[in-house]
XYZ file of C-alpha atoms in Angstrom:
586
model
C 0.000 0.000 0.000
C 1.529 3.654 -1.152
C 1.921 6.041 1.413
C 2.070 9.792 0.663
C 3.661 12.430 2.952
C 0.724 15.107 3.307
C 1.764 18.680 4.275
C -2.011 20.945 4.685
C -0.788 24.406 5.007
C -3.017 26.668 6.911
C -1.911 30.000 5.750
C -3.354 33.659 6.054
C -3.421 35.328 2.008
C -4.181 39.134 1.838
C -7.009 39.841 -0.746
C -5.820 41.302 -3.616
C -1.455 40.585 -3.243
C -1.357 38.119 -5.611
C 2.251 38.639 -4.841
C 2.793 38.420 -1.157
C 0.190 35.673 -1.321
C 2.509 34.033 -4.392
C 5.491 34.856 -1.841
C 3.702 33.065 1.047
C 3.331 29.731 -1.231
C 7.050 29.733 -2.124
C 8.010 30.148 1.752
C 5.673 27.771 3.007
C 6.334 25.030 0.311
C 10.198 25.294 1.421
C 8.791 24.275 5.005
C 7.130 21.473 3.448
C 9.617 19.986 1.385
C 12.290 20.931 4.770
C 9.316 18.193 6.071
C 9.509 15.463 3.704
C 6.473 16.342 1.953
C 5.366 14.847 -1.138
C 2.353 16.811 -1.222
C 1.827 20.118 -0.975
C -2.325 21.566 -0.392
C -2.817 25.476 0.345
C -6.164 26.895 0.572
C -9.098 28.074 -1.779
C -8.807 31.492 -3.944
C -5.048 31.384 -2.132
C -3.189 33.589 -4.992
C -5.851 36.382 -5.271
C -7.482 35.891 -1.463
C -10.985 34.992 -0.410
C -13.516 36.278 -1.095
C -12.504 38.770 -3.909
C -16.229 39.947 -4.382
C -16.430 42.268 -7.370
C -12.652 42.311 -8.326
C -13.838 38.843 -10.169
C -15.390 41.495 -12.821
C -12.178 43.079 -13.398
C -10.576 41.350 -16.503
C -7.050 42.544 -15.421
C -7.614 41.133 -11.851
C -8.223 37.933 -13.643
C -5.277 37.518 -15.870
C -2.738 39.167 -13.213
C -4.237 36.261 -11.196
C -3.809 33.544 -14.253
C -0.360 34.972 -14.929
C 0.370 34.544 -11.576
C -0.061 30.802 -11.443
C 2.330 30.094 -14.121
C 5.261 32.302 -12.662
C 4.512 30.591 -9.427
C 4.708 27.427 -10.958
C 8.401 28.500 -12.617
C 9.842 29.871 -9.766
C 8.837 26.843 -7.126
C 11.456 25.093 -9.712
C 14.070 27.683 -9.844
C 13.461 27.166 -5.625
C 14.540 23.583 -6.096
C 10.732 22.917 -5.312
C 9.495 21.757 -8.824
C 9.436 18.035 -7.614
C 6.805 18.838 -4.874
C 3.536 18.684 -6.226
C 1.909 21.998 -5.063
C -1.611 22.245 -5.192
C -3.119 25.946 -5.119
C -6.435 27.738 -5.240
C -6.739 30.253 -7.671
C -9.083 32.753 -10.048
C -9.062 32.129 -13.607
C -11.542 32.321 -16.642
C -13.070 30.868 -19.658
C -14.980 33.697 -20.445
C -15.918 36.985 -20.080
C -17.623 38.163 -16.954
C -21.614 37.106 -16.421
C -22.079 40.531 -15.899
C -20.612 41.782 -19.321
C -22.494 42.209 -22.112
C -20.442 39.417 -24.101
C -20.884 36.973 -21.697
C -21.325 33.480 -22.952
C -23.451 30.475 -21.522
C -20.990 28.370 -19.500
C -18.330 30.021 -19.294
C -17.038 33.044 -17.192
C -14.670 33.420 -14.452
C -13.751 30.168 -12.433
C -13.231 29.817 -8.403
C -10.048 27.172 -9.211
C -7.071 24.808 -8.060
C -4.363 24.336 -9.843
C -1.687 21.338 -9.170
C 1.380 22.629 -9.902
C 4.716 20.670 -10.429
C 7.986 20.276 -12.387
C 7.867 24.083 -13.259
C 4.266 23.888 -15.109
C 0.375 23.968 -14.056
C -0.227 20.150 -14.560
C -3.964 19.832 -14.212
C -6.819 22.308 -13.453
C -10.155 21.784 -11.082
C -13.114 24.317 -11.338
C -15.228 24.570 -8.454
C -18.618 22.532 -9.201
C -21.328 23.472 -5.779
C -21.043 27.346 -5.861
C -22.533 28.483 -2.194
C -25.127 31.495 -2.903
C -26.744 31.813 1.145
C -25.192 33.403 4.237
C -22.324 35.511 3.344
C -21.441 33.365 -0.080
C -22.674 35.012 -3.582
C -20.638 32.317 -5.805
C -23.339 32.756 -8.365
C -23.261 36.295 -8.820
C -19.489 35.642 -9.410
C -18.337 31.661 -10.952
C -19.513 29.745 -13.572
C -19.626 25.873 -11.736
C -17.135 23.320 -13.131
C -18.295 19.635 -14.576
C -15.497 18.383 -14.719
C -13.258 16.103 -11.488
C -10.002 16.275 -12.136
C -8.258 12.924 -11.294
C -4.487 13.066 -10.890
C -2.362 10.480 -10.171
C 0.374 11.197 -7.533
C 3.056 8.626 -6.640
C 0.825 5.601 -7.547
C -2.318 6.540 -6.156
C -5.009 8.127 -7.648
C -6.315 11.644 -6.155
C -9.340 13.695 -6.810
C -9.093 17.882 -6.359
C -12.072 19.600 -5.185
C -12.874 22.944 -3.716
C -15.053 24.271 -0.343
C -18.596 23.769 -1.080
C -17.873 20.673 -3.079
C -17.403 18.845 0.551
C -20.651 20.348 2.062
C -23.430 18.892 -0.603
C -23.998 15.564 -0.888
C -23.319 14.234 -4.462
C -21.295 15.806 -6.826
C -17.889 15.347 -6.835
C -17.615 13.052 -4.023
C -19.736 10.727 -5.045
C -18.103 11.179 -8.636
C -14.655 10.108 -7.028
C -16.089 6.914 -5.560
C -17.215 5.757 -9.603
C -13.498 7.267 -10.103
C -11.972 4.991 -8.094
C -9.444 7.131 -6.128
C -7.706 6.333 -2.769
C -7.705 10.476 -1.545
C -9.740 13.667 -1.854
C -7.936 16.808 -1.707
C -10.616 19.604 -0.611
C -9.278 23.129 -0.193
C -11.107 25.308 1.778
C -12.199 29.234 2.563
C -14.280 28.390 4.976
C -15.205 31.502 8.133
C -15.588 30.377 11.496
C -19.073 30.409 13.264
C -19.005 29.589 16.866
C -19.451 25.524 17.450
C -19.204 24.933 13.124
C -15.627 23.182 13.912
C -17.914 20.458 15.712
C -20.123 20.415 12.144
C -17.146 19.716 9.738
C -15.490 16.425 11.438
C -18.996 14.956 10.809
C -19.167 15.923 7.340
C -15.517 15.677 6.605
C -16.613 11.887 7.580
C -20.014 11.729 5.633
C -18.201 12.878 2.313
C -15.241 9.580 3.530
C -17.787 7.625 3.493
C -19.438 8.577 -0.078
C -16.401 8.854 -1.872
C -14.875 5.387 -0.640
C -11.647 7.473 0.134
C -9.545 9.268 2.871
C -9.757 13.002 2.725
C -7.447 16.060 3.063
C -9.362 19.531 3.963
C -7.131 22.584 4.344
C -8.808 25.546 5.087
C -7.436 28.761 5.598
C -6.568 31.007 9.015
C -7.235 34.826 9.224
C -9.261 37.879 8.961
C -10.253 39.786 6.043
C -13.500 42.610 6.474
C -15.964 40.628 8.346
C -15.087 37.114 7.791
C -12.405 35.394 9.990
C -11.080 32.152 8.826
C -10.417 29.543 11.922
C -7.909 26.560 10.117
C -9.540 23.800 11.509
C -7.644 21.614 9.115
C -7.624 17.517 9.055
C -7.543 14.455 7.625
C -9.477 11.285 8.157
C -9.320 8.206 6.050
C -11.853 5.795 4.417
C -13.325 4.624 7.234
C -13.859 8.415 8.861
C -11.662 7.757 11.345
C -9.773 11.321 12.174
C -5.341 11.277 11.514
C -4.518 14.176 12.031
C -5.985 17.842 13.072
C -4.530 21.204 12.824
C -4.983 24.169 15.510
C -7.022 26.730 14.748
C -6.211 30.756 14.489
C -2.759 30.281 13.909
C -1.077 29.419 10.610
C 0.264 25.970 10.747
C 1.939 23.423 8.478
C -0.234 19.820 9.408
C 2.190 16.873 8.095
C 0.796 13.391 8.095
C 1.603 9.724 5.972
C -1.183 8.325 5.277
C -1.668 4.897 3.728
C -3.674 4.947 0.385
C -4.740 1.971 -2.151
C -2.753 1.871 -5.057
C -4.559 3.417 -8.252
C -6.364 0.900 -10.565
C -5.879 0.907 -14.489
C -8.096 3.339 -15.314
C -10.818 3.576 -18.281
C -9.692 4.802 -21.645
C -10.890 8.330 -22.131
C -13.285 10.428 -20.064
C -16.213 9.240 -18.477
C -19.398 10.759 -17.803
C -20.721 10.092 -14.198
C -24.271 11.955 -12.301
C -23.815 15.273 -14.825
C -19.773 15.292 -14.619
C -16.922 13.898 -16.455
C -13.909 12.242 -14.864
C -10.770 13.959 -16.277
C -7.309 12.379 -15.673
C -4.195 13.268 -15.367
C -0.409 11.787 -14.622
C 1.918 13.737 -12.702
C 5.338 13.296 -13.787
C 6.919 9.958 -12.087
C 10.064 12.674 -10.558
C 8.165 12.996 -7.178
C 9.762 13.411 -3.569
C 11.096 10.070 -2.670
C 8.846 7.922 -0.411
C 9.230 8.606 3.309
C 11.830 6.957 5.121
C 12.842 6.957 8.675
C 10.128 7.969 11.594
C 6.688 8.052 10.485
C 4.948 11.654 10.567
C 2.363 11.984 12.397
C 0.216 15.667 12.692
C -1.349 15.167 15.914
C -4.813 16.070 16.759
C -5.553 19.290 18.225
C -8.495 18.959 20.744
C -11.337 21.697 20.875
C -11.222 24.790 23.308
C -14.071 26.019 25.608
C -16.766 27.803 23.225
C -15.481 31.679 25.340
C -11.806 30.814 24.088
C -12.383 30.087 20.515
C -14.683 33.114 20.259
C -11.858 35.455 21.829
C -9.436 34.094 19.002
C -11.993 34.658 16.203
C -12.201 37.875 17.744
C -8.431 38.647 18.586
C -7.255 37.458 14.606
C -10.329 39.164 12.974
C -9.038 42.659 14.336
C -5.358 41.844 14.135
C -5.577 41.534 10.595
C -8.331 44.141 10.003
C -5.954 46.786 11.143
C -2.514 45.289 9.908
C -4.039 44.182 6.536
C -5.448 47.745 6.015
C -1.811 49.392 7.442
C -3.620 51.476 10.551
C -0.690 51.740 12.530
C -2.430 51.700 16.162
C -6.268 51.721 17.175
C -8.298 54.257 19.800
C -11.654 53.746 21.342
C -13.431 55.133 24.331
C -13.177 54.078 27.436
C -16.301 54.508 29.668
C -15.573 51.705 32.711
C -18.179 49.744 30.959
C -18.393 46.240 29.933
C -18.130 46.360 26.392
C -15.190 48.942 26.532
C -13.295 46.788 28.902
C -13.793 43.883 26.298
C -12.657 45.848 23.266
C -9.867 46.985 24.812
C -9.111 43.925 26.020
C -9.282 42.145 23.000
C -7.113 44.778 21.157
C -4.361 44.690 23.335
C -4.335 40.973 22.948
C -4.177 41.461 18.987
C -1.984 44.305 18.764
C -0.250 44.906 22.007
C -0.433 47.760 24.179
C 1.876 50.303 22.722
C -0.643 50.280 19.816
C -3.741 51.130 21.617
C -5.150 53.827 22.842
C -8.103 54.468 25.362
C -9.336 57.279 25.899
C -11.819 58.531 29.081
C -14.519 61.219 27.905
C -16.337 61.897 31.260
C -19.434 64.068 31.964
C -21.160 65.693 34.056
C -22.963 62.502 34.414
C -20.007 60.392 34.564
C -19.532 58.367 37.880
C -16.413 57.807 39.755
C -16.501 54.477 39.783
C -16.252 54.595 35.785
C -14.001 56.717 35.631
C -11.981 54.714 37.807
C -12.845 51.446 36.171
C -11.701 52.905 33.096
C -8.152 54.160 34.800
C -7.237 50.855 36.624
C -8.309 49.044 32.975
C -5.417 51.349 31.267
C -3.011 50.218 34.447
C -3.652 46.738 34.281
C -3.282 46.373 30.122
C -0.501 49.037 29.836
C -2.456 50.733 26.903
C -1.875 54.380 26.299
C -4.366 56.190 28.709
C -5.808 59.813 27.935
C -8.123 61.760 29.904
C -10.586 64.223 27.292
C -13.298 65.682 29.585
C -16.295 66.567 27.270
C -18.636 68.991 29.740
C -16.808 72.443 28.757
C -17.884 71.625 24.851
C -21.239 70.436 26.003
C -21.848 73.550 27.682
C -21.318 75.529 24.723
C -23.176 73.439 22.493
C -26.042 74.415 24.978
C -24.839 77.763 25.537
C -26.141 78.042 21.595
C -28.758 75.696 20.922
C -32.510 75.222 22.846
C -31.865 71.754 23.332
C -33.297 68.693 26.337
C -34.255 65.578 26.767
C -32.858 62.912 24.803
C -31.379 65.321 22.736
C -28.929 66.485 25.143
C -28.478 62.650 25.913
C -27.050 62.289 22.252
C -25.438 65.358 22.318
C -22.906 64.169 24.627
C -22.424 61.033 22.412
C -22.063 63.076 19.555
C -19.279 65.371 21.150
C -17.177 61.922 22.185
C -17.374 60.882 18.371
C -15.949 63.977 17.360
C -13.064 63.507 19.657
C -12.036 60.070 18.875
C -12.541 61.149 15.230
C -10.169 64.040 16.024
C -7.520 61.776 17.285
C -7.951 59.513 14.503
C -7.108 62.247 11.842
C -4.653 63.875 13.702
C -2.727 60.701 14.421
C -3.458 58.125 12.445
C -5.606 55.640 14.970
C -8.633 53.276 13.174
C -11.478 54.256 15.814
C -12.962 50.623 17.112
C -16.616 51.244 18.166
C -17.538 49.208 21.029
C -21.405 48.324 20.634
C -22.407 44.736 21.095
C -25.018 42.619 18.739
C -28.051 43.559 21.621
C -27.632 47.049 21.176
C -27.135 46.810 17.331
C -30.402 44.748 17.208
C -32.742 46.865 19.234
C -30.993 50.495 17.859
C -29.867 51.308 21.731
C -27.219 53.246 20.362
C -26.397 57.077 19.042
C -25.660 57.554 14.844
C -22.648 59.565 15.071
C -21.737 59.506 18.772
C -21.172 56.118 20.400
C -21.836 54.248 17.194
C -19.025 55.888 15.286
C -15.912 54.109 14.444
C -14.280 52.085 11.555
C -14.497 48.823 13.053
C -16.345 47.095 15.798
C -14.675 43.642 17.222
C -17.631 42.799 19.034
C -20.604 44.153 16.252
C -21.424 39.945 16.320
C -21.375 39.643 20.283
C -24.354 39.274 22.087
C -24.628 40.970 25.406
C -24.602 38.084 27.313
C -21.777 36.566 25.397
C -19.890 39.787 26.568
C -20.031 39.228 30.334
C -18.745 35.539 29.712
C -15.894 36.665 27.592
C -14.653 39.219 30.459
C -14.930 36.446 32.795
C -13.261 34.018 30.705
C -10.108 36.247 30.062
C -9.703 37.681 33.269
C -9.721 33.747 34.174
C -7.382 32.859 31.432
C -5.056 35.191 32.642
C -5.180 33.865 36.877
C -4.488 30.446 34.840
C -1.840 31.545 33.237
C -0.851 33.440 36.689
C -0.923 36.816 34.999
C -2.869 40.263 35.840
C -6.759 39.578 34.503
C -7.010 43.014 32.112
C -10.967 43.763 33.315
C -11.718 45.345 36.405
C -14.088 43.472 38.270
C -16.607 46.162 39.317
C -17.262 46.606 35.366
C -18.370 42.994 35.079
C -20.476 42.961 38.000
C -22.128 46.689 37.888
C -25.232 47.336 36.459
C -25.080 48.212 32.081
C -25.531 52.135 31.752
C -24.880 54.659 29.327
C -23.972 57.150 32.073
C -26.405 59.840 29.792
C -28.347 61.554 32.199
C -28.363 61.433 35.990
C -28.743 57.236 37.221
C -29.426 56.043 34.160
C -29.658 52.305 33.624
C -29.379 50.123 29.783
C -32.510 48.827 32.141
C -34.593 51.758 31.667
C -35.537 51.464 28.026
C -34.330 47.834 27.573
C -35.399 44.221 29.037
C -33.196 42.350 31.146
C -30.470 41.264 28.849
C -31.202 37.807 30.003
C -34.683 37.736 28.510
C -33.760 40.269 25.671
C -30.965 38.739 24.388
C -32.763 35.094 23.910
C -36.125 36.691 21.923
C -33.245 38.463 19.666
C -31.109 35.357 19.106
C -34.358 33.566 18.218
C -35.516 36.359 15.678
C -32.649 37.950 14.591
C -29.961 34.260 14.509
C -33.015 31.791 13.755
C -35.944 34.133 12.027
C -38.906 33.483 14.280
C -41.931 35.633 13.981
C -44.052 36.673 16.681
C -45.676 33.459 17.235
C -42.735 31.407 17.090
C -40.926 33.535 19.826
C -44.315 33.528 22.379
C -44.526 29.339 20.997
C -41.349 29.211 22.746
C -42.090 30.857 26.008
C -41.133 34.578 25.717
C -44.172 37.290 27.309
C -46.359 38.351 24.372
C -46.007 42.462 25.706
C -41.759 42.321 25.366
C -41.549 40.157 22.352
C -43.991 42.793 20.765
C -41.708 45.799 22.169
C -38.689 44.340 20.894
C -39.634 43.256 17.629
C -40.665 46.854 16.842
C -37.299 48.111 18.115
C -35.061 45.601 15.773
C -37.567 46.711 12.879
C -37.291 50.687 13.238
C -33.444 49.958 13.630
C -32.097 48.874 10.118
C -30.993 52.325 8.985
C -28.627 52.436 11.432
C -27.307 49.254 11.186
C -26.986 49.633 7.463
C -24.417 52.772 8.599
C -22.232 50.475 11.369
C -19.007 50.049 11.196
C -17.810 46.287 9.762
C -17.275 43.913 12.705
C -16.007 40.400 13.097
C -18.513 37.560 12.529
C -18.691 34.859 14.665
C -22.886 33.677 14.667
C -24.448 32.181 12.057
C -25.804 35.497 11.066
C -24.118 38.532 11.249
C -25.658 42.268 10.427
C -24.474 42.973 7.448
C -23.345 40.131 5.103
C -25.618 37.795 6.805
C -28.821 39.604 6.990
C -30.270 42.081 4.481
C -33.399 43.536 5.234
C -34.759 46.513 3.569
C -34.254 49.519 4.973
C -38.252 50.946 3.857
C -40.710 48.361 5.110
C -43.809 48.126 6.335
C -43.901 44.470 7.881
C -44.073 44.030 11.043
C -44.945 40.617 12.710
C -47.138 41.807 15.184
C -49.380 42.919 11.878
């Protein structure tokens, strides 16, 4: 029985640097081969980034990407690399755009892989399932491939597929069974949602088990915009039976041997099988020698508490948010609140605290506790702590304008926008807004005052979910026998705005406790009204808080991007018009 020396890599490509991301192949190949590889797998889209959205439309996007591919594949030889097959996602085309006015049936821009060795592109996969729900529009963008490409590597036959290929049943897993191959490569963009790393084992297994074969997956680590990408990479054999797993969040080179049936003489020419033809294709007998010596083995990385894989997503999906977009160092507000502490929390853990700066914008109404929540925060993180009362430029607002009530309320919001705006133009900062999901849901928040910012690290975090993050780092850090970064008192005080003079988030809001469960259930699972009072919520506050989430959408549609980490995120996720007259309650 062959055995082949798998190396997954479980990289992080920038969107759009077809060269760094070309550069990152070349490096991380050299680690593989330094590993006795005699397989190479990076992730989906890797050359151009995923997803590239509307850059697909852009012929010269296309063939930079194309061109790309074949230098690539030249200068992994002039590296000394060209024996290593090298398997790589990539854009390419057939066609013009769908979009253009020349476009032709069937052809169009391709989400592809490419298996690269010897100095040349060797054989070609287009994506067949194209995934058009949730944050995927593959159909606004790819034409789907009909075609498995069957390559034979070191005497055993292998099948390439892409992403959603592994997530529908049929298709080109059940084409590779009728192929006869002894592995499935699948290489993945795949974004993390809290518990889906406890969905793909299963269907890594399911897909084993309908292809007759063992299975590869390689999926890639990361943030880019909204989307972070988690890893999560493995390999299980026929049977389903998991080999090898890679961490996830970090980039990470996942080397395995795994035994495989030797390939059977194939049929002459193509065949046709369920609506696809079988292409194959012979990579050059010059391969890697067989592996000698100690046999590798990848090791499987066991799952972290639910509150530790969150703070990850959320840690790498504003790491590379700011790096990837060059923002030298972040500011935000700090209030002595909960979701403050968090954000600032979170960002020093992502960018350390030389590059992060809090600032404390007290009132009138400001209490001394907050303020010195907000003060012993700074001391215990080591962030860069200013003091920017607002009151004096309050005043004179007033002094000019007739203006009270709620009014005044968002007046004060308004003033601590333009001050962290201020310091963001004068000196270069990326201002992180710090509402959570709850707030985003039922509007509880000011347009241009507290809701201003160009990213939001916890946009996707329920309130709930924010209190056990706060307590899960500050206990991560006793563990680990360091300093926990978030002030006790503003975990265990009572949620307020600090507006107006005892104001609580309790005054115009539920509970969190029973708000946050009718807005998981309606916003996360789209229950009407009578589904949400089926399940056990009070009639009277589902009714109140379905009107609020309704009346809210224009100002969600003007939040700042945020990382997702539910199943459905504002934004991408969920797009509701803005002018509509629904409501469930009729």
């Amino acid at each position: 029985m062959p055995t082949l020396r798998l190396a997954l890599c479980q990289v992080d490509p920038t969107v759009g640097d077809i060269a760094g991301n070309a550069d990152l192949v070349r490096a991380w190949t050299r680690k593989a081969a330094d590993a006795g590889a005699q397989l190479a797998l990076f992730p989906e889209l890797m050359l151009t980034g995923y997803p590239v959205e509307d850059l697909v439309f852009r012929r010269s996007f296309v063939a930079a990407s194309r061109a790309a591919l074949h230098r690539l594949a030249a200068d992994l030889a002039a590296d000394g690399l060209g024996d290593l097959p090298v398997l790589v996602g990539y854009l390419d085309a057939d066609g013009p755009p769908q979009v253009s006015a020349d476009a032709e049936p069937g052809r169009g821009a391709r989400n592809a892989a490419a298996l690269l060795h010897g100095g040349a592109v060797v054989a070609t996969y287009f994506k067949h399932h194209l995934p058009n729900y949730g944050v995927f529009d593959e159909d606004r963008y790819f034409v789907s491939g009909d075609a498995l490409t069957v390559v034979r590597i070191g005497g055993v036959d292998v099948a390439l597929t892409i992403c959603e290929d592994l997530w529908q049943a049929g298709g080109p897993f059940a084409v590779a069974r009728h192929a006869g191959v002894g592995l499935v490569l699948n290489i993945n963009g795949s974004p993390y949602e809290l518990n889906k790393d406890d969905i793909r084992l299963p269907l890594v297994r399911r897909r084993a088990a309908e292809a007759g074969a063992a299975i590869a997956y390689v999926n890639m680590v990361g943030g880019q915009d909204e989307l972070v990408y988690d890893g999560d990479s493995m390999i299980v054999d026929a049977t389903g039976t998991l080999l090898a797993r890679a961490p996830q969040f970090v980039e990470h080179l996942l080397v395995h041997d795994v035994d495989l049936p030797p390939a059977k003489e194939p049929v002459d020419g193509e065949q046709a099988v369920g609506g696809m033809r079988i292409v194959r294709a012979k990579v050059s007998d010059i391969l890697p020698p067989a592996p000698v010596g100690e046999v590798a083995v990848g090791g499987i990385i066991a799952p972290v508490a639910d509150e530790a894989e969150v703070w990850q997503a959320l840690v790498v999906g504003l790491r590379d948010y700011v790096n990837k977009n060059r923002f030298p160092s972040v500011v935000l507000g700090l209030s002595g609140g909960i979701d403050s502490a968090v954000v600032a929390a979170l960002a020093v853990d992502a960018l350390g605290p030389d590059r992060v700066v809090g600032v404390s914008l007290p009132s009138q109404h400001s209490s001394e506790h907050s303020r010195a929540d907000a003060e012993e925060l700074a001391k215990r993180t080591g962030l860069d702590f200013r003091i920017e009362p607002i009151q004096p430029m309050v005043d004179t607002f007033l002094a000019n304008m007739s203006l009270a009530g709620v009014t005044v309320e968002n007046l004060q919001a308004r003033v601590r926008g333009v001050i962290l705006m201020a310091l963001s133009n004068q000196e270069g900062h990326l201002v992180l807004t710090t509402g959570n999901k709850s707030e985003l849901a039922v509007g509880y928040s000011t347009l241009y005052g507290d809701s201003v910012g160009g990213y939001n690290p916890v946009k996707d975090v329920w309130k709930t979910l924010i209190w056990r993050l706060a307590k899960w780092r500050n206990a991560d850090a006793e563990r680990r026998g360091e300093t926990p970064p978030i002030p006790e008192s503003s975990i265990g005080k009572p949620p307020s705005a600090e507006l107006s003079p005892g104001q609580l988030d309790s005054d115009s809001l539920p509970e969190y406790d029973v708000l946050d469960p009718i807005l998981i259930g309606y916003v996360d699972g789209d229950l009407g009204r009578e589904g949400l009072v089926a399940s056990g919520h009070d009639p009277a506050i589902v009714d109140r808080v379905l009107r609020m989430v309704d009346t809210a959408e224009y100002k969600r549609r003007q939040s700042a991007p945020g990382t997702k980490i539910s199943i459905k995120a504002f934004g991408r996720d969920r797009r509701l018009p803005i002018t509509n007259r629904w409501r469930e309650d009729g």
